[in-house]
Coordinates of N, CA, C and O in Angstrom, one line a residue:
X12 N 233.8 266.2 179.5 CA 232.9 266.8 178.6 C 231.5 266.1 178.7 O 231.4 265.0 178.5
X13 N 230.5 266.9 178.9 CA 229.2 266.3 179.1 C 228.5 266.1 177.7 O 228.7 266.8 176.7
X14 N 227.8 265.0 177.6 CA 227.2 264.7 176.4 C 225.7 265.1 176.5 O 225.1 265.0 177.5
X15 N 225.1 265.4 175.3 CA 223.7 265.8 175.2 C 222.9 264.6 175.1 O 223.0 263.8 174.1
X16 N 222.1 264.2 176.2 CA 221.3 263.0 176.2 C 219.9 263.3 175.8 O 219.2 262.3 175.8
X17 N 219.6 264.5 175.5 CA 218.2 264.8 175.0 C 218.0 264.3 173.6 O 218.8 264.5 172.8
X18 N 216.7 263.7 173.3 CA 216.5 263.4 171.9 C 215.3 264.2 171.5 O 214.4 264.6 172.3
X19 N 215.3 264.5 170.3 CA 214.2 265.3 169.7 C 212.9 264.5 169.7 O 212.9 263.3 169.8
X20 N 211.8 265.1 169.6 CA 210.4 264.5 169.5 C 210.4 263.6 168.3 O 209.8 262.5 168.4
X21 N 210.9 264.0 167.1 CA 210.8 263.1 166.0 C 211.7 261.8 166.2 O 211.3 260.8 165.7
X22 N 212.8 261.9 166.8 CA 213.6 260.8 167.1 C 212.9 259.8 168.0 O 213.0 258.6 167.8
X23 N 212.2 260.4 169.0 CA 211.4 259.5 169.9 C 210.3 258.7 169.1 O 210.0 257.6 169.4
X24 N 209.6 259.5 168.2 CA 208.6 258.9 167.4 C 209.1 257.8 166.5 O 208.5 256.7 166.3
X25 N 210.3 258.0 165.8 CA 210.9 257.0 165.0 C 211.2 255.9 165.8 O 211.0 254.6 165.3
X26 N 211.7 256.1 166.9 CA 212.0 254.9 167.8 C 210.9 254.1 168.2 O 210.9 252.9 168.2
X27 N 209.8 254.8 168.6 CA 208.5 254.0 168.9 C 208.0 253.3 167.7 O 207.5 252.2 167.9
X28 N 208.0 253.9 166.6 CA 207.5 253.3 165.4 C 208.3 252.0 165.0 O 207.8 251.0 164.7
X29 N 209.6 252.1 165.2 CA 210.4 250.9 164.9 C 210.1 249.8 165.9 O 210.0 248.6 165.6
X30 N 210.0 250.1 167.2 CA 209.7 249.2 168.2 C 208.4 248.5 167.9 O 208.2 247.4 168.1
X31 N 207.4 249.3 167.5 CA 206.0 248.7 167.1 C 206.1 247.7 166.0 O 205.4 246.7 166.0
X32 N 206.9 248.1 165.0 CA 207.1 247.2 163.9 C 207.8 245.8 164.3 O 207.5 244.8 163.6
X33 N 208.5 245.8 165.3 CA 209.1 244.6 165.8 C 208.1 243.6 166.3 O 208.2 242.5 166.3
X34 N 207.0 244.2 166.9 CA 206.0 243.4 167.6 C 204.8 243.1 166.5 O 203.8 243.8 166.8
X35 N 205.1 242.2 165.7 CA 204.1 242.1 164.6 C 202.9 241.1 164.9 O 201.9 241.1 164.4
X36 N 203.1 240.2 165.9 CA 202.1 239.2 166.3 C 201.2 239.9 167.2 O 201.7 240.5 168.2
X37 N 199.9 239.9 167.1 CA 199.0 240.6 168.0 C 197.9 239.7 168.3 O 197.4 238.8 167.6
X38 N 197.3 239.9 169.6 CA 196.0 239.3 170.0 C 195.0 240.3 169.9 O 195.1 241.4 170.4
X39 N 193.9 240.0 169.1 CA 192.8 240.9 169.0 C 191.5 240.3 169.7 O 191.4 239.1 169.5
X40 N 190.9 241.1 170.4 CA 189.6 240.7 170.9 C 188.5 241.0 170.0 O 188.4 242.2 169.5
X41 N 187.7 240.1 169.6 CA 186.6 240.4 168.6 C 185.4 241.0 169.3 O 185.0 240.4 170.3
X42 N 185.0 242.1 168.8 CA 183.9 242.8 169.4 C 182.7 242.8 168.4 O 182.8 242.3 167.3
X43 N 181.6 243.2 168.8 CA 180.3 243.2 168.0 C 180.6 244.1 166.8 O 181.4 245.0 166.8
X44 N 179.8 243.9 165.8 CA 179.8 244.7 164.5 C 181.1 244.6 163.8 O 181.7 245.5 163.2
X45 N 181.7 243.4 163.8 CA 182.9 243.1 163.1 C 184.1 244.0 163.5 O 185.0 244.2 162.7
X46 N 184.2 244.5 164.7 CA 185.2 245.3 165.1 C 186.1 244.5 165.9 O 185.9 243.5 166.4
X47 N 187.4 245.0 166.1 CA 188.4 244.3 166.9 C 189.2 245.2 167.7 O 189.4 246.5 167.3
X48 N 189.8 244.8 168.8 CA 190.5 245.6 169.7 C 191.9 244.8 170.0 O 191.8 243.7 170.4
X49 N 193.0 245.4 169.7 CA 194.3 244.8 169.9 C 194.5 244.8 171.4 O 194.5 245.8 172.1
X50 N 194.7 243.6 172.0 CA 194.9 243.4 173.4 C 196.4 243.6 173.7 O 196.8 244.1 174.8
X51 N 197.2 242.8 172.9 CA 198.6 242.8 173.2 C 199.4 242.5 171.9 O 198.9 242.0 171.0
X52 N 200.7 242.9 172.0 CA 201.6 242.6 170.8 C 202.8 241.9 171.3 O 203.3 242.0 172.4
X53 N 203.3 241.0 170.3 CA 204.5 240.2 170.7 C 205.4 240.0 169.5 O 205.0 240.2 168.3
X54 N 206.7 239.8 169.7 CA 207.6 239.6 168.7 C 207.6 238.2 168.1 O 207.8 238.0 166.9
X55 N 207.3 237.2 168.9 CA 207.2 235.8 168.5 C 205.8 235.3 168.6 O 205.1 235.5 169.5
X56 N 205.5 234.3 167.7 CA 204.2 233.8 167.7 C 203.9 232.9 168.9 O 202.9 232.8 169.4
X57 N 205.0 232.2 169.2 CA 204.9 231.3 170.4 C 204.5 232.0 171.6 O 203.7 231.6 172.5
X58 N 205.0 233.2 171.8 CA 204.7 234.1 173.0 C 203.2 234.5 172.9 O 202.5 234.5 173.9
X59 N 202.8 234.9 171.8 CA 201.4 235.3 171.5 C 200.5 234.1 171.8 O 199.4 234.3 172.4
X60 N 200.8 232.9 171.3 CA 200.0 231.8 171.6 C 199.9 231.4 173.0 O 198.8 231.2 173.5
X61 N 200.9 231.5 173.7 CA 200.9 231.2 175.2 C 200.0 232.2 175.9 O 199.3 231.9 176.8
X62 N 200.2 233.5 175.6 CA 199.4 234.6 176.2 C 197.9 234.4 175.8 O 197.0 234.6 176.7
X63 N 197.6 234.1 174.6 CA 196.2 233.9 174.2 C 195.6 232.7 175.0 O 194.4 232.8 175.4
X64 N 196.3 231.6 175.2 CA 195.8 230.5 176.0 C 195.4 230.9 177.4 O 194.4 230.6 178.0
X65 N 196.3 231.8 178.0 CA 196.0 232.4 179.3 C 194.7 233.2 179.3 O 193.9 233.1 180.2
X66 N 194.7 234.1 178.3 CA 193.4 234.9 178.2 C 192.1 234.2 178.0 O 191.1 234.5 178.6
X67 N 192.2 233.0 177.3 CA 191.1 232.2 177.1 C 190.6 231.5 178.4 O 189.5 231.2 178.6
X68 N 191.6 231.1 179.2 CA 191.3 230.4 180.5 C 190.6 231.5 181.5 O 189.8 231.1 182.1
X69 N 191.2 232.7 181.4 CA 190.7 233.8 182.4 C 189.4 234.3 182.0 O 188.6 234.6 182.8
X70 N 189.2 234.6 180.7 CA 187.9 235.1 180.2 C 187.4 234.1 179.1 O 187.4 234.5 177.9
X71 N 186.7 233.1 179.5 CA 186.3 232.1 178.5 C 185.1 232.6 177.6 O 184.9 231.9 176.6
X72 N 184.4 233.6 178.1 CA 183.2 234.1 177.3 C 183.8 235.1 176.2 O 182.9 235.5 175.4
X73 N 185.0 235.5 176.2 CA 185.5 236.4 175.2 C 186.0 235.7 173.9 O 186.5 234.6 174.0
X74 N 186.0 236.4 172.8 CA 186.5 235.8 171.7 C 187.8 236.5 171.2 O 187.9 237.8 171.1
X75 N 188.9 235.8 171.1 CA 190.2 236.3 170.7 C 190.7 235.7 169.4 O 190.3 234.5 169.1
X76 N 191.5 236.4 168.7 CA 192.1 235.9 167.5 C 193.6 236.4 167.4 O 193.9 237.5 167.7
X77 N 194.4 235.4 167.0 CA 195.9 235.7 166.8 C 196.0 236.2 165.4 O 195.5 235.6 164.5
X78 N 196.6 237.4 165.3 CA 196.8 238.0 163.9 C 198.2 238.4 163.7 O 198.9 238.8 164.7
X79 N 198.7 238.4 162.5 CA 199.9 239.0 162.1 C 199.6 240.3 161.6 O 199.0 240.5 160.5
X80 N 200.0 241.4 162.3 CA 199.7 242.8 162.0 C 200.8 243.4 161.3 O 201.8 243.9 161.9
X81 N 200.8 243.5 160.0 CA 201.8 244.0 159.2 C 201.5 245.5 159.1 O 200.7 245.9 158.2
X82 N 202.1 246.3 159.9 CA 201.9 247.7 159.9 C 202.7 248.4 158.8 O 203.9 248.2 158.7
X83 N 202.0 249.2 158.1 CA 202.7 250.0 157.0 C 202.6 251.4 157.4 O 201.8 251.9 158.1
X84 N 203.6 252.1 156.8 CA 203.7 253.5 157.0 C 202.6 254.3 156.3 O 202.5 253.9 155.0
X85 N 201.9 255.0 156.9 CA 200.8 255.8 156.1 C 201.4 257.1 155.7 O 202.1 257.8 156.4
X86 N 201.0 257.5 154.5 CA 201.4 258.9 153.9 C 200.8 260.0 154.7 O 199.7 259.9 155.1
X87 N 201.7 260.9 155.0 CA 201.2 262.1 155.7 C 200.2 262.9 154.8 O 200.4 263.0 153.7
X88 N 199.1 263.3 155.5 CA 198.1 264.0 154.7 C 198.5 265.5 154.4 O 199.2 266.1 155.2

């Protein structure tokens, strides 16, 4: 008997949201006018620290910051 392996769009979104919540440590690149851009996300702080050290060696003129990004569910409008 064949199983249905298709997942609905909402199930895929829930899965993606859950996966994003697992990666709470983020490296942000600081931009002008107090803006920031998330460069990468990690599950562990030590992984984020190591990657940030690499980024600082490769692009010494850029400003990066390690942040704990506690993502919250936003209410649907």
